[in-house]
Short mmCIF file of C-alpha atoms in Angstrom, two decimals:
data_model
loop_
_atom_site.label_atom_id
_atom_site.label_comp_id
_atom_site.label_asym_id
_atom_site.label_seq_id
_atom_site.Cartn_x
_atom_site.Cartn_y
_atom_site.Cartn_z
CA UNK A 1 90.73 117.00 123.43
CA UNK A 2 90.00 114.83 120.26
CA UNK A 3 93.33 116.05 117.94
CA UNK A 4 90.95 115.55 114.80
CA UNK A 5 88.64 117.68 115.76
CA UNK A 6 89.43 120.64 113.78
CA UNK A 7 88.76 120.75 109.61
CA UNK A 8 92.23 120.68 108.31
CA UNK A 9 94.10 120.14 105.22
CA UNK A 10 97.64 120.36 105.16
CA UNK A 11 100.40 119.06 102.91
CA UNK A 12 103.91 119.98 102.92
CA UNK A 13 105.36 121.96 99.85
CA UNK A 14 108.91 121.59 99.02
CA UNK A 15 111.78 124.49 100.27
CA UNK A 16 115.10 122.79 99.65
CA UNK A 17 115.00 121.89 103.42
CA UNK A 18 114.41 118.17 104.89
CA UNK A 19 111.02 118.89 106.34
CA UNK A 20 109.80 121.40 103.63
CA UNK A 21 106.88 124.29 105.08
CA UNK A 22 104.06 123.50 106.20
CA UNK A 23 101.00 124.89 104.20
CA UNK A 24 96.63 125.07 104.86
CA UNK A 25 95.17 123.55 101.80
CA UNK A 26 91.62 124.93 100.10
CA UNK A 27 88.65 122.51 100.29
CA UNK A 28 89.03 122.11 96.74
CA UNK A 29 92.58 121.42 96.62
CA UNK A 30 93.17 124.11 94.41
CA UNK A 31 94.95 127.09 96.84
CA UNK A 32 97.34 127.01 99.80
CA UNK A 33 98.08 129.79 101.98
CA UNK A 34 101.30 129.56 104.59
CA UNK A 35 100.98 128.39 107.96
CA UNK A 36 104.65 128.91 109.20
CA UNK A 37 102.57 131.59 111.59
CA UNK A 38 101.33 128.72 113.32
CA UNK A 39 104.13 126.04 112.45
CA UNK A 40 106.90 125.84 110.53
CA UNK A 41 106.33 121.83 109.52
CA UNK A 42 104.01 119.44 110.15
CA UNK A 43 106.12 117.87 112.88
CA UNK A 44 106.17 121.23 114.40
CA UNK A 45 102.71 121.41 114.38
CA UNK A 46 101.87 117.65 115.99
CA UNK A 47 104.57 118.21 118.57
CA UNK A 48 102.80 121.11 119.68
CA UNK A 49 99.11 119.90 118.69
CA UNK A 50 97.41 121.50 121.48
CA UNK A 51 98.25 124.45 120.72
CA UNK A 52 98.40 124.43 116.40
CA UNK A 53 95.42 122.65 115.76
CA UNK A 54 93.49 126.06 116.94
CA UNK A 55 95.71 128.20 115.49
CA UNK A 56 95.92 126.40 112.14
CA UNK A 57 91.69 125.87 112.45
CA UNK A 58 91.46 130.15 113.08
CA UNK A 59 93.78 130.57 109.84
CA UNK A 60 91.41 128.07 108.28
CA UNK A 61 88.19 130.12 109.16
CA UNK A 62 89.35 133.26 108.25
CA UNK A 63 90.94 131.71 104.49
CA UNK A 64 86.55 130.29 104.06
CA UNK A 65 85.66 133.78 104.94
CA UNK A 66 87.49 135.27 102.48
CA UNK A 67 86.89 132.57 100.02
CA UNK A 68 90.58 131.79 100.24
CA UNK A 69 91.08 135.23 98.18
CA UNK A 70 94.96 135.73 97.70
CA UNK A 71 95.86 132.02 97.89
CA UNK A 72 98.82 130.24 95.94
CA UNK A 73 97.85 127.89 93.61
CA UNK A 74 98.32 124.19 94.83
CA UNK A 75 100.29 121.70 93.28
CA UNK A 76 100.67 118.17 93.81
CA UNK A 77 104.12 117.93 92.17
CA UNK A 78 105.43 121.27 94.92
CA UNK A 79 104.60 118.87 97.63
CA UNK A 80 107.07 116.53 99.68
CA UNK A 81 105.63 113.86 101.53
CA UNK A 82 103.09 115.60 104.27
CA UNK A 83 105.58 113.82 106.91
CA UNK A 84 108.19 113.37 104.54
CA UNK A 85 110.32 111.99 107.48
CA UNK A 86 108.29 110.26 110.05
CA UNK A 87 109.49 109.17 114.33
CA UNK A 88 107.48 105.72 113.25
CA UNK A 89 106.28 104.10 110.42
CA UNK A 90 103.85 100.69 111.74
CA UNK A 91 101.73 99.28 109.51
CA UNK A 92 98.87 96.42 110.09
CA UNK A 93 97.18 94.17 107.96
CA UNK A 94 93.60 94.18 109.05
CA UNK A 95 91.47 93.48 105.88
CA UNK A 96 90.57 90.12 106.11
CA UNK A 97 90.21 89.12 101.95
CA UNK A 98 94.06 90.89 101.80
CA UNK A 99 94.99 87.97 104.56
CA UNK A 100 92.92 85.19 103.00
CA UNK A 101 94.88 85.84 99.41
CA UNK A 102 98.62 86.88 100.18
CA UNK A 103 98.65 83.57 102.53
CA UNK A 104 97.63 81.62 99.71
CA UNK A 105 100.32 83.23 97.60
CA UNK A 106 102.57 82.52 100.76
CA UNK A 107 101.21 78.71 100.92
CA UNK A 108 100.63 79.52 104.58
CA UNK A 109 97.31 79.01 106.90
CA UNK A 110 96.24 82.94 107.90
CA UNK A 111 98.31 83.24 111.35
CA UNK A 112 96.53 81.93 114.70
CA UNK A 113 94.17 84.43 116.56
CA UNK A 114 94.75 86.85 113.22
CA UNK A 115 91.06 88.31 113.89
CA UNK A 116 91.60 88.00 117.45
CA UNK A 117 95.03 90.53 117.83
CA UNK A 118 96.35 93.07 114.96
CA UNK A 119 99.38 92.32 113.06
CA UNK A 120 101.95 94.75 112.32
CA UNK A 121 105.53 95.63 111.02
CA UNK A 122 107.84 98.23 111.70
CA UNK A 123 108.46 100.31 108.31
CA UNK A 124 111.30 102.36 106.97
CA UNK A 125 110.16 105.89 108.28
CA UNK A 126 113.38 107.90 107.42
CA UNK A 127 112.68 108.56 103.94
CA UNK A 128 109.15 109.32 102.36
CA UNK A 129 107.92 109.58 98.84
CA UNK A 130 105.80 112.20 97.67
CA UNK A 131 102.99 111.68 95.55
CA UNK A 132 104.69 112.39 92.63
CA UNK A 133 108.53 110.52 93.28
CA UNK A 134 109.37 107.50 91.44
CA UNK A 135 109.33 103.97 92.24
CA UNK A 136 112.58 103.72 91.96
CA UNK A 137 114.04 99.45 91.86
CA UNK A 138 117.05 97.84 91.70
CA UNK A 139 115.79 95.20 89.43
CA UNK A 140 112.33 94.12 87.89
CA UNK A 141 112.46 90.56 88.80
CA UNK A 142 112.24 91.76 92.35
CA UNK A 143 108.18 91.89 91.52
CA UNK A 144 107.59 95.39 92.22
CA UNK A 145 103.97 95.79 93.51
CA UNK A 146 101.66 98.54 94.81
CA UNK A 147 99.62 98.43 97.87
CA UNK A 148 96.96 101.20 98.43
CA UNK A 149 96.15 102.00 101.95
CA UNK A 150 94.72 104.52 104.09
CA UNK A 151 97.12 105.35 107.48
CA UNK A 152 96.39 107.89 110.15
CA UNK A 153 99.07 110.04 111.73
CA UNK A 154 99.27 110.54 115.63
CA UNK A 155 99.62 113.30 118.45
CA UNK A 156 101.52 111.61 121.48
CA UNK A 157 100.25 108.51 122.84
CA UNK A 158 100.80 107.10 126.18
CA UNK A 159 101.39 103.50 127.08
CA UNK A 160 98.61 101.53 128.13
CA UNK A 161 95.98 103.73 126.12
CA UNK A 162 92.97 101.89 125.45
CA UNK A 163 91.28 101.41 121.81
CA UNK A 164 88.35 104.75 122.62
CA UNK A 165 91.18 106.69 124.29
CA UNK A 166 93.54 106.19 121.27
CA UNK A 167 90.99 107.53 118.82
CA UNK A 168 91.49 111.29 120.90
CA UNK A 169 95.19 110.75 119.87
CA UNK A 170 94.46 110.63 115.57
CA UNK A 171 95.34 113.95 114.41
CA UNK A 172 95.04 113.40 110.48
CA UNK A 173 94.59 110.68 108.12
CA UNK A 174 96.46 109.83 104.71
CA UNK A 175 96.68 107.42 101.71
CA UNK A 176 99.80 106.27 100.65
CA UNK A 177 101.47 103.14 98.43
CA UNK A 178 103.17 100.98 100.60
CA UNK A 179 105.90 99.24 97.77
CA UNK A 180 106.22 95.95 97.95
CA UNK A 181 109.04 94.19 96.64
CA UNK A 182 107.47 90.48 96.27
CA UNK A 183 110.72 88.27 95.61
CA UNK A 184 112.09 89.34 98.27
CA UNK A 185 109.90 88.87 101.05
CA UNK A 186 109.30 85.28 101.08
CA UNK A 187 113.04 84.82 101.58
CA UNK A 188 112.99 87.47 104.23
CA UNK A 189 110.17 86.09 106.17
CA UNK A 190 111.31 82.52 105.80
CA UNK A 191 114.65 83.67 107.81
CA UNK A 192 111.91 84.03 111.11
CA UNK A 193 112.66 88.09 111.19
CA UNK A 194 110.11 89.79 108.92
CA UNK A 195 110.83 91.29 106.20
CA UNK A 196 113.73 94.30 105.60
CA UNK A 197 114.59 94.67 101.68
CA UNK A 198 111.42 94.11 100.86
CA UNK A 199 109.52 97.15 101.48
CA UNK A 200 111.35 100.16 99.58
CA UNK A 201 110.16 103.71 100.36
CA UNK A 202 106.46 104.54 100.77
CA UNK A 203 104.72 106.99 98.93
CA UNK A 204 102.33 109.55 100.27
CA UNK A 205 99.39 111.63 98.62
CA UNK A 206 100.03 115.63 98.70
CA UNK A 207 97.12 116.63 101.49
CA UNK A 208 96.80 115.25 104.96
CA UNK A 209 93.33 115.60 105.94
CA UNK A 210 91.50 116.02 109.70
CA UNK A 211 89.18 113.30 110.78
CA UNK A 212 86.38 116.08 110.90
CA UNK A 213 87.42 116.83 107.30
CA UNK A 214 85.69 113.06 106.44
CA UNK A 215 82.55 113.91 108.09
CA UNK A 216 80.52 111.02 107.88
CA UNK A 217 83.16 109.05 105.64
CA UNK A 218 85.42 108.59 109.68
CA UNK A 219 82.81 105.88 110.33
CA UNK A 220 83.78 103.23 113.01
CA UNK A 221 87.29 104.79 113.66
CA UNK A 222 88.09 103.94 110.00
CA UNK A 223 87.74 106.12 106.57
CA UNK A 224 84.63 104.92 104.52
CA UNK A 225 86.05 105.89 101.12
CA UNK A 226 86.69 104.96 97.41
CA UNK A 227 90.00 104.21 96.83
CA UNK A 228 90.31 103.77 93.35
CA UNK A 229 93.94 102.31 91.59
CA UNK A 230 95.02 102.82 88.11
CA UNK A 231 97.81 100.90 86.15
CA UNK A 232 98.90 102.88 82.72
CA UNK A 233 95.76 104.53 82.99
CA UNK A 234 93.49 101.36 83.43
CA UNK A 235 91.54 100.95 85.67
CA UNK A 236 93.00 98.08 88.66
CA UNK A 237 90.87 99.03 91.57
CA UNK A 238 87.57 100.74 93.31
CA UNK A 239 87.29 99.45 96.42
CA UNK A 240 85.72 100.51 99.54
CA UNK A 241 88.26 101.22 102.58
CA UNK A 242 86.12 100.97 105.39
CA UNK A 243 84.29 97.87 104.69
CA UNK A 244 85.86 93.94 105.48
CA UNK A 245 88.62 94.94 108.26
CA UNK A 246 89.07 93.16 111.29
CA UNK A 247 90.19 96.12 113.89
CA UNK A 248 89.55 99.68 113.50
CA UNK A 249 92.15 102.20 114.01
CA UNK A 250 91.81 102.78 117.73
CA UNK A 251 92.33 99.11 118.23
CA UNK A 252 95.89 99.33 116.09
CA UNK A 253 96.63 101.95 118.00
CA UNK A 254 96.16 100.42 121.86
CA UNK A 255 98.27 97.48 120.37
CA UNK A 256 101.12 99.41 119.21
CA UNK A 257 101.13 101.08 122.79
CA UNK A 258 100.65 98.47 125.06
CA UNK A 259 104.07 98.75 126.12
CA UNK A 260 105.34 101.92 124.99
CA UNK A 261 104.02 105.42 124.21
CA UNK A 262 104.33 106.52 120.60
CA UNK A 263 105.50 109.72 119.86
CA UNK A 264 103.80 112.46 117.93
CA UNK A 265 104.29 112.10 114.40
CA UNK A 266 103.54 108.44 114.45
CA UNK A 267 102.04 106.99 111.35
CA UNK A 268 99.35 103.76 112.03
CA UNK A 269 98.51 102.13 108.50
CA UNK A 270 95.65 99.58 108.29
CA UNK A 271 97.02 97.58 105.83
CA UNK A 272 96.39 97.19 102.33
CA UNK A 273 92.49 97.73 101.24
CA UNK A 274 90.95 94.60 100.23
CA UNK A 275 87.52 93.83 99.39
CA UNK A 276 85.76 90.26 98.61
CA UNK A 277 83.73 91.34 96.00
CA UNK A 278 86.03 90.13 92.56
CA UNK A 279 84.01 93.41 91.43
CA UNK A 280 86.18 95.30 93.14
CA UNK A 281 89.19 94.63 92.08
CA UNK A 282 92.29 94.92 94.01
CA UNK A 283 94.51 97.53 95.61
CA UNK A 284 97.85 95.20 95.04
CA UNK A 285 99.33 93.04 91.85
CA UNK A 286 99.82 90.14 94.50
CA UNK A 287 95.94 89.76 95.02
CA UNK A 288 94.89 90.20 91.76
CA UNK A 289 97.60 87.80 90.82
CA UNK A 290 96.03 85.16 93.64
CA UNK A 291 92.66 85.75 92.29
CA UNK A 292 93.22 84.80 88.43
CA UNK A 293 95.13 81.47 89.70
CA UNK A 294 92.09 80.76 91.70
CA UNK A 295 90.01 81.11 88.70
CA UNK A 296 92.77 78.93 86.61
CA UNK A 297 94.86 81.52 84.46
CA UNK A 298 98.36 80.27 84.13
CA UNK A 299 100.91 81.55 85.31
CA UNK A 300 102.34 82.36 82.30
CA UNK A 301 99.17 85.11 81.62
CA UNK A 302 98.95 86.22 85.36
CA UNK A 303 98.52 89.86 85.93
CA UNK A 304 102.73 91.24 85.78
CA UNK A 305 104.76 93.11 88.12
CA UNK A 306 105.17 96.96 87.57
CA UNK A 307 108.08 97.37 85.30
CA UNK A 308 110.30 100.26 84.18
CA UNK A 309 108.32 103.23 83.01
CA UNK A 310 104.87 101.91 84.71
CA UNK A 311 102.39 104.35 85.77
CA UNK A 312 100.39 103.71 89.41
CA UNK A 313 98.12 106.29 90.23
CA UNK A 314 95.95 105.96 93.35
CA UNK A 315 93.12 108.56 94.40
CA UNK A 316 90.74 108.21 97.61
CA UNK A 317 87.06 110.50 96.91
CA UNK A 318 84.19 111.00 99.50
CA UNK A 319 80.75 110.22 98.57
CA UNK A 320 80.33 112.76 96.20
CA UNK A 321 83.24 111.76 94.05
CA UNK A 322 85.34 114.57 94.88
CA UNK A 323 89.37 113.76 95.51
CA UNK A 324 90.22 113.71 99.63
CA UNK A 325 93.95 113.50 99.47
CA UNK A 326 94.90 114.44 95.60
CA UNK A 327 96.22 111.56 93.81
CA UNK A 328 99.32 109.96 94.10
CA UNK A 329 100.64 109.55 90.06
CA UNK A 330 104.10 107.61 89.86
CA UNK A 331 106.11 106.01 88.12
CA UNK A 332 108.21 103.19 88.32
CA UNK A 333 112.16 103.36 87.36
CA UNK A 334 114.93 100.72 87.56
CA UNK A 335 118.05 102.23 88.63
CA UNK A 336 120.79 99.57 89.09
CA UNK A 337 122.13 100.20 92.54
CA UNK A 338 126.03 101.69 92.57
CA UNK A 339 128.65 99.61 94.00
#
């Protein structure tokens, strides 16, 4: 059975508990109804995905009947993270302008065979943002940076799967801001053990969506939308996400299990949207930072860091503008960590 089958939006609105409830969410992203009939989380729910995904699809079909009559309203700012503790957190990097600029940042050549096999890192998956959370650093001169991606989340997956198997294992597909902490990770990376400190808590968007909720926008195992990026209400980004990457997301997938099954629950992030076109703009400080020394800004004028009080909002829309996910609108604080 392909797990995305089904047309489902689901988010997870806060209870006081860990793992919050699990909720349906209205096409227009206005009304939830419960689905603790079906499953009590999301977890719940993709541990058992043979069995919810119908159940949560016939309370879906009978909310459309009924115009979704009776529903609670939906709010963004309710929600936790939709997995707002994850089994795995692995992230790639498979846009090929994101490579070209962050090595240049790095003074690195792009890493042998980069187009040839995916890279990825092992993320902090304990603790996930909601769409709403703060940013919250120890210190601004750690270069606090955004990085808008699209991920997708995973029923079970055995070892050995190959790339068109491991698109039957994508259950539902999510943008998020994958914080970067820039001076840190040189130093971590130059150490010859990726990077740790560098990559704070990720933030999710409220609504977890079905790959049959994209329709034609899940095109080539990846999700053909607008991502667009906002800095204190300017406009940073509007990029395309399924345009310029090297592997699709049934190829990240086969590498991460080549020799080991992933469990359900997994989340599989592309990497951080990148286009070529300067047009564009850019879904991360770093590479908007790498473009204006290209062009010969000094340093002293280059694009800064998010500081204390900063607003990032990121929103992904299908072709007909409307919002896929809801938008993730945060803001950054500095907190001074206790001794």
């Amino acid at each position: 059975m392909k797990a995305g089958r089904y047309p489902l939006r689901l988010a997870t609105l806060a209870d006081g508990s860990r793992d919050g409830r699990l909720v349906l969410v209205s096409p227009d992203l206005r009304g939830c109804v419960p689905a603790g009939a079906v499953a009590r989380t999301l977890q719940d729910a993709l541990d058992d995905w043979e069995r919810a995904a119908p159940g949560l699809d016939a309370l879906r079909a009978r909310q459309d009947e009924a115009h979704w009559a009776g529903a609670e309203p939906f709010a963004p700012d309710r929600c936790l993270a939709p997995l707002p503790r994850a089994y795995q957190w692995a992230d790639a990097s498979v846009y090929r302008n994101h490579a070209r600029l962050i090595y240049q940042w790095r003074k690195e050549p792009i890493p042998p065979r980069y187009e040839e096999v995916p890279m990825v890192y092992q993320g902090g998956s304990d603790v996930m943002l909601s769409a709403t959370e703060d940013i919250v650093a120890a210190e601004a001169s750690h270069d606090i940076d955004l990085e808008a991606e699209i991920a997708v989340v995973t029923t079970d997956v055995p070892m050995g799967v190959d790339a068109a198997r491991a698109l039957d294992h994508i259950a539902l597909v999510v943008l998020l801001n994958d914080v970067s902490l820039r001076g840190l990770i040189p130093g971590e990376v130059a150490r010859g053990f990726g990077f740790y400190q560098g990559k704070p808590a990720t933030s999710f968007a409220p609504v977890a969506v079905s790959p049959a909720v994209l329709g034609e926008a899940w095109r080539g195992a990846m999700a053909d939308l607008r991502v667009r990026v906002r800095i204190n209400g300017a406009p940073f980004g509007d990029l395309r996400s399924g345009e310029e990457a090297v592997f699709h997301f049934g190829q990240i997938i086969a590498h991460l299990a080549a020799t080991r099954a992933l469990g359900a629950g997994t989340i599989v992030g592309a990497g951080t949207i990148s286009n070529a076109d300067p047009v564009a703009g850019s879904a991360c400080i770093t590479e908007a930072r790498v473009r204006q020394m290209l062009d010969g800004v000094p340093e002293t004028q280059l694009h800064p860091y998010l500081g204390d009080g900063d607003r990032v909002t990121i929103d992904a829309v299908d072709h007909a503008g409307r919002s896929v996910f809801g938008a993730i609108d945060q803001r950054v604080r500095i907190a001074p960590a206790s001794r």
